[in-house]
Amino acid sequence: VLSTYFISSIFTTVGFGDIHAENIPEMVLCIVVMYMGTFIFGSLLSEVETAVESIRHTQRQKNQIKQQVSDYLTTEGVPSYLQDRIVDWVEFNYVSTHKQTMQDNCMALIPSNMKPNLLGNLHNGKLRRHPVLKRLRAPGHDRFLNELWGRMKTVAFCE
């Protein structure tokens, strides 16, 4: 047990400090706690890595689309000032579409009684600051604004 405690202290990087186990039951408990901590830390690290990879994947997709558009515009001889504007619009459209898709997916997954709260949080008073809507004081106006926000979609260009 002593050697296992010694090796566990080294491998889990707990080390040997002022507070340490002095008898066998304490050493066994410390060994269990050290490995539980290592497992929990590994699990958390894995979740962080998954989240970062998801963000990177989205960023790579966006950059790939922008690069394809830029390459096409370059081969067609489009002036650089116009290329920049088009690529900026492509990025805006990608981000807006991605954000709208995430909102739609989230709204489809949650119960209907939670949707007004989420929508209220998403619009965060933006609609209330609109000159026409800020005058709205009828009963249920918050519910109306939340419903309005839920039905609004980003449109870059009307077709």
mmCIF file of C-alpha atoms in Angstrom:
data_model
loop_
_atom_site.group_PDB
_atom_site.id
_atom_site.type_symbol
_atom_site.label_atom_id
_atom_site.label_comp_id
_atom_site.label_asym_id
_atom_site.label_seq_id
_atom_site.Cartn_x
_atom_site.Cartn_y
_atom_site.Cartn_z
ATOM 1 C CA VAL A 1 0.000 0.000 0.000
ATOM 2 C CA LEU A 2 2.838 2.382 0.834
ATOM 3 C CA SER A 3 4.469 1.951 -2.568
ATOM 4 C CA THR A 4 1.106 2.352 -4.354
ATOM 5 C CA TYR A 5 0.484 5.529 -2.362
ATOM 6 C CA PHE A 6 3.969 6.777 -3.248
ATOM 7 C CA ILE A 7 3.552 6.041 -6.992
ATOM 8 C CA SER A 8 0.002 7.461 -7.040
ATOM 9 C CA SER A 9 1.188 10.685 -5.436
ATOM 10 C CA ILE A 10 3.806 11.045 -8.131
ATOM 11 C CA PHE A 11 1.657 10.065 -11.159
ATOM 12 C CA THR A 12 -1.333 12.172 -10.142
ATOM 13 C CA THR A 13 1.040 15.092 -9.464
ATOM 14 C CA VAL A 14 -0.400 15.517 -5.981
ATOM 15 C CA GLY A 15 3.092 15.302 -4.560
ATOM 16 C CA PHE A 16 4.223 15.245 -0.969
ATOM 17 C CA GLY A 17 3.218 18.287 1.027
ATOM 18 C CA ASP A 18 2.685 19.228 4.646
ATOM 19 C CA ILE A 19 -0.536 17.230 4.756
ATOM 20 C CA HIS A 20 -0.138 13.576 3.937
ATOM 21 C CA ALA A 21 -1.555 10.190 4.859
ATOM 22 C CA GLU A 22 0.035 8.601 7.901
ATOM 23 C CA ASN A 23 -1.621 5.186 8.145
ATOM 24 C CA ILE A 24 -2.880 2.529 5.737
ATOM 25 C CA PRO A 25 -6.619 3.479 5.723
ATOM 26 C CA GLU A 26 -5.697 7.110 5.034
ATOM 27 C CA MET A 27 -3.352 6.027 2.237
ATOM 28 C CA VAL A 28 -6.057 3.875 0.625
ATOM 29 C CA LEU A 29 -8.549 6.730 0.829
ATOM 30 C CA CYS A 30 -5.987 9.134 -0.647
ATOM 31 C CA ILE A 31 -5.238 6.716 -3.499
ATOM 32 C CA VAL A 32 -8.957 6.437 -4.330
ATOM 33 C CA VAL A 33 -9.442 10.210 -4.140
ATOM 34 C CA MET A 34 -6.350 10.871 -6.285
ATOM 35 C CA TYR A 35 -7.565 8.584 -9.062
ATOM 36 C CA MET A 36 -11.115 9.910 -8.842
ATOM 37 C CA GLY A 37 -9.713 13.424 -9.200
ATOM 38 C CA THR A 38 -7.605 12.326 -12.148
ATOM 39 C CA PHE A 39 -10.642 10.763 -13.832
ATOM 40 C CA ILE A 40 -12.823 13.837 -13.224
ATOM 41 C CA PHE A 41 -10.093 16.174 -14.471
ATOM 42 C CA GLY A 42 -9.643 14.026 -17.583
ATOM 43 C CA SER A 43 -13.386 14.035 -18.239
ATOM 44 C CA LEU A 44 -13.582 17.813 -17.895
ATOM 45 C CA LEU A 45 -10.573 18.269 -20.129
ATOM 46 C CA SER A 46 -12.191 16.020 -22.729
ATOM 47 C CA GLU A 47 -15.379 18.122 -22.666
ATOM 48 C CA VAL A 48 -13.394 21.323 -23.112
ATOM 49 C CA GLU A 49 -11.495 19.771 -26.015
ATOM 50 C CA THR A 50 -14.778 18.712 -27.643
ATOM 51 C CA ALA A 51 -16.193 22.239 -27.323
ATOM 52 C CA VAL A 52 -13.026 23.815 -28.726
ATOM 53 C CA GLU A 53 -12.989 21.344 -31.633
ATOM 54 C CA SER A 54 -16.612 22.180 -32.426
ATOM 55 C CA ILE A 55 -15.784 25.882 -32.534
ATOM 56 C CA ARG A 56 -12.729 25.212 -34.700
ATOM 57 C CA HIS A 57 -14.789 23.055 -37.063
ATOM 58 C CA THR A 58 -17.322 25.858 -37.546
ATOM 59 C CA GLN A 59 -14.513 28.366 -38.061
ATOM 60 C CA ARG A 60 -12.818 26.085 -40.620
ATOM 61 C CA GLN A 61 -16.085 25.686 -42.532
ATOM 62 C CA LYS A 62 -16.604 29.449 -42.623
ATOM 63 C CA ASN A 63 -13.009 30.073 -43.726
ATOM 64 C CA GLN A 64 -13.240 27.380 -46.396
ATOM 65 C CA ILE A 65 -16.375 28.952 -47.876
ATOM 66 C CA LYS A 66 -14.793 32.411 -47.786
ATOM 67 C CA GLN A 67 -11.652 31.075 -49.468
ATOM 68 C CA GLN A 68 -13.645 29.331 -52.201
ATOM 69 C CA VAL A 69 -15.580 32.521 -52.935
ATOM 70 C CA SER A 70 -12.396 34.599 -52.872
ATOM 71 C CA ASP A 71 -10.590 32.176 -55.210
ATOM 72 C CA TYR A 72 -13.497 32.193 -57.639
ATOM 73 C CA LEU A 73 -13.704 35.988 -57.638
ATOM 74 C CA THR A 74 -9.942 36.243 -58.185
ATOM 75 C CA THR A 75 -10.021 33.860 -61.158
ATOM 76 C CA GLU A 76 -12.878 35.891 -62.655
ATOM 77 C CA GLY A 77 -10.904 39.130 -62.306
ATOM 78 C CA VAL A 78 -13.249 40.847 -59.856
ATOM 79 C CA PRO A 79 -11.621 43.986 -58.375
ATOM 80 C CA SER A 80 -10.261 43.552 -54.862
ATOM 81 C CA TYR A 81 -12.525 46.216 -53.275
ATOM 82 C CA LEU A 82 -15.575 44.329 -54.582
ATOM 83 C CA GLN A 83 -14.073 40.986 -53.552
ATOM 84 C CA ASP A 84 -13.678 42.277 -49.994
ATOM 85 C CA ARG A 85 -17.299 43.420 -49.857
ATOM 86 C CA ILE A 86 -18.568 40.109 -51.244
ATOM 87 C CA VAL A 87 -16.426 38.023 -48.899
ATOM 88 C CA ASP A 88 -17.589 40.148 -45.941
ATOM 89 C CA TRP A 89 -21.192 39.549 -46.984
ATOM 90 C CA VAL A 90 -20.555 35.796 -47.327
ATOM 91 C CA GLU A 91 -19.143 35.768 -43.790
ATOM 92 C CA PHE A 92 -22.108 37.764 -42.454
ATOM 93 C CA ASN A 93 -24.545 35.439 -44.204
ATOM 94 C CA TYR A 94 -22.772 32.331 -42.886
ATOM 95 C CA VAL A 95 -22.719 33.597 -39.295
ATOM 96 C CA SER A 96 -26.344 34.765 -39.440
ATOM 97 C CA THR A 97 -27.546 31.507 -40.954
ATOM 98 C CA HIS A 98 -25.568 29.464 -38.421
ATOM 99 C CA LYS A 99 -26.945 31.504 -35.533
ATOM 100 C CA GLN A 100 -30.524 31.187 -36.824
ATOM 101 C CA THR A 101 -30.101 27.422 -37.274
ATOM 102 C CA MET A 102 -28.801 27.082 -33.712
ATOM 103 C CA GLN A 103 -31.775 29.078 -32.382
ATOM 104 C CA ASP A 104 -34.256 26.986 -34.391
ATOM 105 C CA ASN A 105 -32.668 23.733 -33.196
ATOM 106 C CA CYS A 106 -32.712 24.905 -29.592
ATOM 107 C CA MET A 107 -36.333 26.035 -29.813
ATOM 108 C CA ALA A 108 -37.331 22.656 -31.246
ATOM 109 C CA LEU A 109 -35.756 20.839 -28.291
ATOM 110 C CA ILE A 110 -37.163 22.774 -25.351
ATOM 111 C CA PRO A 111 -40.689 22.596 -23.918
ATOM 112 C CA SER A 112 -43.111 25.287 -25.051
ATOM 113 C CA ASN A 113 -43.434 26.793 -21.563
ATOM 114 C CA MET A 114 -39.682 27.625 -21.591
ATOM 115 C CA LYS A 115 -39.660 29.212 -25.057
ATOM 116 C CA PRO A 116 -40.919 32.678 -23.989
ATOM 117 C CA ASN A 117 -38.171 32.898 -21.350
ATOM 118 C CA LEU A 118 -35.486 31.907 -23.855
ATOM 119 C CA LEU A 119 -36.789 34.323 -26.483
ATOM 120 C CA GLY A 120 -36.903 37.132 -23.920
ATOM 121 C CA ASN A 121 -33.299 36.412 -23.066
ATOM 122 C CA LEU A 122 -32.230 36.210 -26.729
ATOM 123 C CA HIS A 123 -33.702 39.551 -27.767
ATOM 124 C CA ASN A 124 -32.545 41.104 -24.485
ATOM 125 C CA GLY A 125 -34.711 44.185 -24.870
ATOM 126 C CA LYS A 126 -33.571 44.951 -28.441
ATOM 127 C CA LEU A 127 -37.137 45.104 -29.702
ATOM 128 C CA ARG A 128 -38.215 47.278 -26.789
ATOM 129 C CA ARG A 129 -35.672 49.901 -27.903
ATOM 130 C CA HIS A 130 -37.194 50.152 -31.396
ATOM 131 C CA PRO A 131 -38.981 53.540 -31.748
ATOM 132 C CA VAL A 132 -42.315 52.016 -32.760
ATOM 133 C CA LEU A 133 -42.278 49.161 -30.267
ATOM 134 C CA LYS A 134 -41.047 51.180 -27.290
ATOM 135 C CA ARG A 135 -44.451 52.898 -27.139
ATOM 136 C CA LEU A 136 -46.205 49.563 -26.783
ATOM 137 C CA ARG A 137 -47.596 49.306 -23.235
ATOM 138 C CA ALA A 138 -50.535 46.954 -23.666
ATOM 139 C CA PRO A 139 -50.984 44.006 -21.301
ATOM 140 C CA GLY A 140 -48.919 41.080 -22.513
ATOM 141 C CA HIS A 141 -46.506 43.241 -24.523
ATOM 142 C CA ASP A 142 -43.496 41.238 -23.310
ATOM 143 C CA ARG A 143 -45.126 38.043 -24.533
ATOM 144 C CA PHE A 144 -45.874 39.758 -27.860
ATOM 145 C CA LEU A 145 -42.250 40.945 -28.244
ATOM 146 C CA ASN A 146 -40.924 37.474 -27.398
ATOM 147 C CA GLU A 147 -43.235 35.902 -29.967
ATOM 148 C CA LEU A 148 -42.215 38.518 -32.531
ATOM 149 C CA TRP A 149 -38.535 37.828 -31.884
ATOM 150 C CA GLY A 150 -39.146 34.100 -32.295
ATOM 151 C CA ARG A 151 -40.740 34.638 -35.708
ATOM 152 C CA MET A 152 -38.089 37.051 -36.988
ATOM 153 C CA LYS A 153 -35.503 35.636 -39.394
ATOM 154 C CA THR A 154 -32.324 37.253 -40.663
ATOM 155 C CA VAL A 155 -32.613 38.063 -44.355
ATOM 156 C CA ALA A 156 -29.525 39.403 -46.070
ATOM 157 C CA PHE A 157 -31.239 40.144 -49.383
ATOM 158 C CA CYS A 158 -34.903 39.837 -50.224
ATOM 159 C CA GLU A 159 -35.471 37.550 -53.160
#
